[in-house]
Short mmCIF file of C-alpha atoms in Angstrom, two decimals:
data_model
loop_
_atom_site.label_atom_id
_atom_site.label_comp_id
_atom_site.label_asym_id
_atom_site.label_seq_id
_atom_site.Cartn_x
_atom_site.Cartn_y
_atom_site.Cartn_z
CA SER A 660 -1.32 18.49 -3.56
CA GLN A 661 -3.19 15.64 -1.91
CA LYS A 662 -1.64 14.57 1.37
CA ILE A 663 -2.30 11.93 4.02
CA GLU A 664 -0.95 12.06 7.55
CA GLN A 665 -0.74 9.24 10.03
CA ASN A 666 0.98 9.37 13.38
CA SER A 667 4.47 8.11 12.60
CA GLU A 668 5.20 7.38 16.23
CA ALA A 669 4.56 3.85 17.42
CA LEU A 670 1.53 3.26 19.59
CA ASN A 671 1.96 0.90 22.54
CA ILE A 672 -1.12 -0.27 24.43
CA GLN A 673 -1.96 -2.95 26.94
CA GLU A 674 -3.77 -6.09 25.88
CA GLY A 675 -7.52 -5.75 26.22
CA LYS A 676 -7.57 -1.99 25.71
CA THR A 677 -8.92 -0.18 22.67
CA ALA A 678 -6.36 1.07 20.16
CA THR A 679 -7.25 4.19 18.16
CA LEU A 680 -5.28 5.21 15.09
CA THR A 681 -5.77 8.43 13.14
CA CYS A 682 -5.64 9.24 9.44
CA ASN A 683 -5.89 12.88 8.37
CA TYR A 684 -5.99 14.07 4.79
CA THR A 685 -5.88 17.44 3.05
CA ASN A 686 -6.66 19.06 -0.26
CA TYR A 687 -9.34 16.75 -1.57
CA SER A 688 -12.54 14.91 -0.80
CA PRO A 689 -12.27 11.16 -1.45
CA ALA A 690 -15.35 9.09 -2.15
CA TYR A 691 -14.06 6.39 0.18
CA LEU A 692 -11.13 5.45 2.39
CA GLN A 693 -9.43 2.12 3.07
CA TRP A 694 -7.43 0.67 5.93
CA TYR A 695 -4.73 -1.95 5.47
CA ARG A 696 -2.60 -3.99 7.86
CA GLN A 697 1.06 -4.72 7.18
CA ASP A 698 3.15 -7.25 9.06
CA PRO A 699 6.99 -7.20 8.91
CA GLY A 700 8.27 -8.69 5.68
CA ARG A 701 4.79 -8.92 4.16
CA GLY A 702 2.67 -6.84 1.85
CA PRO A 703 -0.29 -4.77 3.09
CA VAL A 704 -3.55 -6.64 3.58
CA PHE A 705 -6.91 -4.95 3.06
CA LEU A 706 -9.09 -4.66 6.18
CA LEU A 707 -11.97 -2.24 5.69
CA LEU A 708 -13.42 0.27 3.26
CA ILE A 709 -15.69 3.13 4.34
CA ARG A 710 -17.55 5.40 1.94
CA GLU A 711 -18.12 9.12 2.33
CA ASN A 712 -21.81 8.63 3.11
CA GLU A 713 -21.04 6.15 5.90
CA LYS A 714 -20.15 7.51 9.30
CA GLU A 715 -19.05 4.22 10.76
CA LYS A 716 -18.15 0.69 9.63
CA ARG A 717 -17.55 -2.37 11.78
CA LYS A 718 -15.94 -5.74 11.23
CA GLU A 719 -15.56 -7.99 14.25
CA ARG A 720 -13.33 -6.05 16.69
CA LEU A 721 -12.53 -3.34 14.14
CA LYS A 722 -14.38 -0.06 13.76
CA VAL A 723 -13.68 2.74 11.31
CA THR A 724 -15.18 6.22 11.28
CA PHE A 725 -15.02 8.77 8.46
CA ASP A 726 -15.56 12.46 9.16
CA THR A 727 -15.55 14.32 5.85
CA THR A 728 -15.85 17.69 7.61
CA LEU A 729 -12.75 17.13 9.72
CA LYS A 730 -11.10 15.22 6.84
CA GLN A 731 -10.25 12.46 9.25
CA SER A 732 -10.72 8.73 9.72
CA LEU A 733 -10.31 6.91 13.02
CA PHE A 734 -9.48 3.21 13.18
CA HIS A 735 -10.33 1.39 16.41
CA ILE A 736 -9.38 -2.09 17.56
CA THR A 737 -11.36 -3.12 20.62
CA ALA A 738 -10.20 -5.78 23.09
CA SER A 739 -6.76 -5.61 21.50
CA GLN A 740 -4.53 -8.68 21.42
CA PRO A 741 -0.78 -9.11 20.91
CA ALA A 742 -1.62 -10.62 17.49
CA ASP A 743 -2.98 -7.20 16.47
CA SER A 744 0.56 -5.81 16.59
CA ALA A 745 1.37 -4.56 13.10
CA THR A 746 1.59 -1.39 11.03
CA TYR A 747 -1.74 0.02 9.90
CA LEU A 748 -2.00 2.11 6.75
CA CYS A 749 -4.82 4.23 5.43
CA ALA A 750 -5.29 4.74 1.71
CA LEU A 751 -7.40 7.09 -0.37
CA PRO A 752 -8.16 7.06 -4.09
CA THR A 753 -6.99 10.07 -6.01
CA SER A 754 -9.75 12.04 -7.63
CA GLY A 755 -11.25 10.43 -10.70
CA THR A 756 -8.88 7.49 -10.84
CA TYR A 757 -8.20 4.13 -9.26
CA LYS A 758 -4.80 5.23 -8.04
CA TYR A 759 -4.34 5.25 -4.30
CA ILE A 760 -2.24 7.38 -1.99
CA PHE A 761 -1.10 5.56 1.14
CA GLY A 762 -0.24 7.06 4.48
CA THR A 763 3.12 6.16 5.98
CA GLY A 764 1.39 3.99 8.55
CA THR A 765 1.25 3.76 12.33
CA ARG A 766 2.99 0.89 14.08
CA LEU A 767 0.85 -0.63 16.83
CA LYS A 768 2.29 -2.83 19.55
CA VAL A 769 -0.08 -4.58 21.93
CA LEU A 770 1.66 -5.57 25.14
CA ALA A 771 0.68 -8.79 26.90
CA ASP B 1215 -6.22 -18.61 -4.84
CA ALA B 1216 -2.42 -18.28 -4.75
CA GLY B 1217 -2.46 -14.51 -4.33
CA VAL B 1218 -0.06 -12.10 -5.99
CA ILE B 1219 3.31 -13.75 -6.52
CA GLN B 1220 6.51 -11.75 -6.70
CA SER B 1221 10.03 -12.89 -7.44
CA PRO B 1222 12.69 -12.77 -6.31
CA ARG B 1223 11.96 -12.14 -2.62
CA HIS B 1224 15.41 -10.71 -2.10
CA GLU B 1225 17.91 -9.25 -4.53
CA VAL B 1226 21.37 -7.96 -3.76
CA THR B 1227 23.44 -6.58 -6.60
CA GLU B 1228 26.11 -4.04 -7.34
CA MET B 1229 25.35 -0.61 -8.66
CA GLY B 1230 25.26 -0.37 -12.41
CA GLN B 1231 23.72 -3.82 -12.83
CA GLU B 1232 20.33 -4.42 -14.39
CA VAL B 1233 17.61 -5.57 -12.01
CA THR B 1234 14.37 -7.23 -13.08
CA LEU B 1235 11.50 -7.76 -10.66
CA ARG B 1236 8.62 -10.02 -11.58
CA CYS B 1237 4.97 -10.19 -10.66
CA LYS B 1238 2.12 -12.60 -11.31
CA PRO B 1239 -1.21 -10.96 -10.44
CA ILE B 1240 -4.32 -12.76 -9.23
CA SER B 1241 -6.18 -14.35 -12.11
CA GLY B 1242 -9.11 -12.23 -13.24
CA HIS B 1243 -7.78 -8.98 -11.86
CA ASN B 1244 -7.53 -6.29 -14.51
CA SER B 1245 -5.54 -3.65 -12.59
CA LEU B 1246 -1.90 -3.98 -11.60
CA PHE B 1247 0.19 -1.62 -9.52
CA TRP B 1248 3.92 -1.38 -8.74
CA TYR B 1249 4.88 0.37 -5.49
CA ARG B 1250 8.14 1.17 -3.75
CA GLN B 1251 8.30 1.32 0.05
CA THR B 1252 11.00 3.03 2.11
CA MET B 1253 11.10 4.17 5.71
CA MET B 1254 11.41 7.80 4.69
CA ARG B 1255 8.75 7.98 1.98
CA GLY B 1256 6.39 5.14 2.80
CA LEU B 1257 4.52 3.37 0.02
CA GLU B 1258 4.80 5.20 -3.30
CA LEU B 1259 2.97 4.25 -6.49
CA LEU B 1260 5.35 3.85 -9.42
CA ILE B 1261 3.06 2.74 -12.23
CA TYR B 1262 -0.48 1.52 -12.76
CA PHE B 1263 -1.72 -0.80 -15.53
CA ASN B 1264 -5.32 -1.42 -16.51
CA ASN B 1265 -6.09 -4.29 -18.88
CA ASN B 1266 -2.33 -4.62 -19.54
CA VAL B 1267 -2.02 -1.00 -20.66
CA PRO B 1268 0.08 1.48 -18.67
CA ILE B 1269 -2.32 4.18 -17.52
CA ASP B 1270 -0.15 6.30 -15.27
CA ASP B 1271 3.62 6.10 -14.92
CA SER B 1272 4.05 9.50 -13.31
CA GLY B 1273 5.54 7.87 -10.23
CA MET B 1274 8.41 6.24 -12.08
CA PRO B 1275 11.47 8.04 -10.72
CA GLU B 1276 13.42 8.41 -13.94
CA ASP B 1277 14.27 6.79 -17.23
CA ARG B 1278 16.29 4.10 -15.51
CA PHE B 1279 12.98 2.53 -14.48
CA SER B 1280 10.70 0.74 -16.92
CA ALA B 1281 7.74 -1.58 -16.53
CA LYS B 1282 5.93 -3.92 -18.89
CA MET B 1283 2.85 -6.07 -18.80
CA PRO B 1284 2.96 -8.32 -21.87
CA ASN B 1285 -0.15 -10.25 -20.80
CA ALA B 1286 -2.73 -10.40 -18.04
CA SER B 1287 -0.70 -12.82 -15.93
CA PHE B 1288 2.75 -11.26 -15.88
CA SER B 1289 4.48 -7.95 -15.29
CA THR B 1290 8.09 -6.84 -14.87
CA LEU B 1291 9.75 -3.81 -13.35
CA LYS B 1292 13.26 -3.19 -14.60
CA ILE B 1293 15.95 -0.87 -13.29
CA GLN B 1294 18.92 -0.23 -15.55
CA PRO B 1295 21.43 0.88 -14.41
CA SER B 1296 20.72 0.40 -10.72
CA GLU B 1297 21.94 2.84 -8.05
CA PRO B 1298 22.23 2.52 -4.25
CA ARG B 1299 19.31 4.95 -3.78
CA ASP B 1300 17.06 2.42 -5.51
CA SER B 1301 17.36 0.16 -2.47
CA ALA B 1302 13.85 -0.40 -1.12
CA VAL B 1303 11.08 -2.97 -0.95
CA TYR B 1304 9.13 -3.16 -4.20
CA PHE B 1305 5.54 -4.37 -4.09
CA CYS B 1306 3.21 -5.49 -6.81
CA ALA B 1307 -0.55 -5.36 -6.22
CA SER B 1308 -3.55 -6.33 -8.30
CA SER B 1309 -7.27 -5.72 -8.12
CA GLN B 1310 -10.50 -5.72 -9.97
CA GLU B 1311 -11.00 -2.16 -11.13
CA GLY B 1312 -12.06 -0.02 -8.19
CA GLN B 1313 -11.81 -2.82 -5.65
CA PRO B 1314 -9.30 -3.12 -2.78
CA GLN B 1315 -5.83 -4.13 -3.80
CA HIS B 1316 -4.15 -7.46 -3.09
CA PHE B 1317 -0.43 -7.14 -2.48
CA GLY B 1318 2.40 -9.58 -2.97
CA ASP B 1319 5.01 -9.98 -0.26
CA GLY B 1320 7.47 -7.76 -2.08
CA THR B 1321 11.03 -7.88 -3.32
CA ARG B 1322 13.64 -6.49 -0.95
CA LEU B 1323 16.22 -4.87 -3.19
CA SER B 1324 19.69 -3.87 -2.02
CA ILE B 1325 22.05 -2.08 -4.39
CA LEU B 1326 25.61 -2.02 -3.13
#
């Protein structure tokens, strides 16, 4: 069955450093992948979408890569700030539908 | 735009009681999703509607769960009878077909 894995352990980094989060998937080849941010007590908020024919996508301090050979996406936040502290989820559409499977998320804490 | 609106934000009730969660999607969105989020299992899709029609309810745990979408601006998720293991945060999300999803802020449900 289709499966997504994100590092369940929290990631703590110092302010100003680059945070890198990983999303690995198995057993299928999605046409695109999405990243969401979730703050405590709130619903996930869409950040970025990257398609299978795109190697990299940027939005301000965010960068996403998509390696379809490794079946992996990396999510980078450069010049991280305490306000970037949140849980970050990756999501992939299931084959042939608009249903999405979400990873369990990685909690990021940026220390001032 | 007001975003996806869910009610109530919190619900505490005793096992065996009927629980009804409500969702108002973003106007113009034709896809609606109900999710359940727990620490152990992350974000799980329960049911997906397209143009008010249930397309996939394979994630609904059992017959105690039911969902309806009587019109494009309203959906309900009902649990009857409720059990302690149903305690979770329930999210509603809407989207234009194939576009990123917009989530509400969820209903935190506690079954005693």
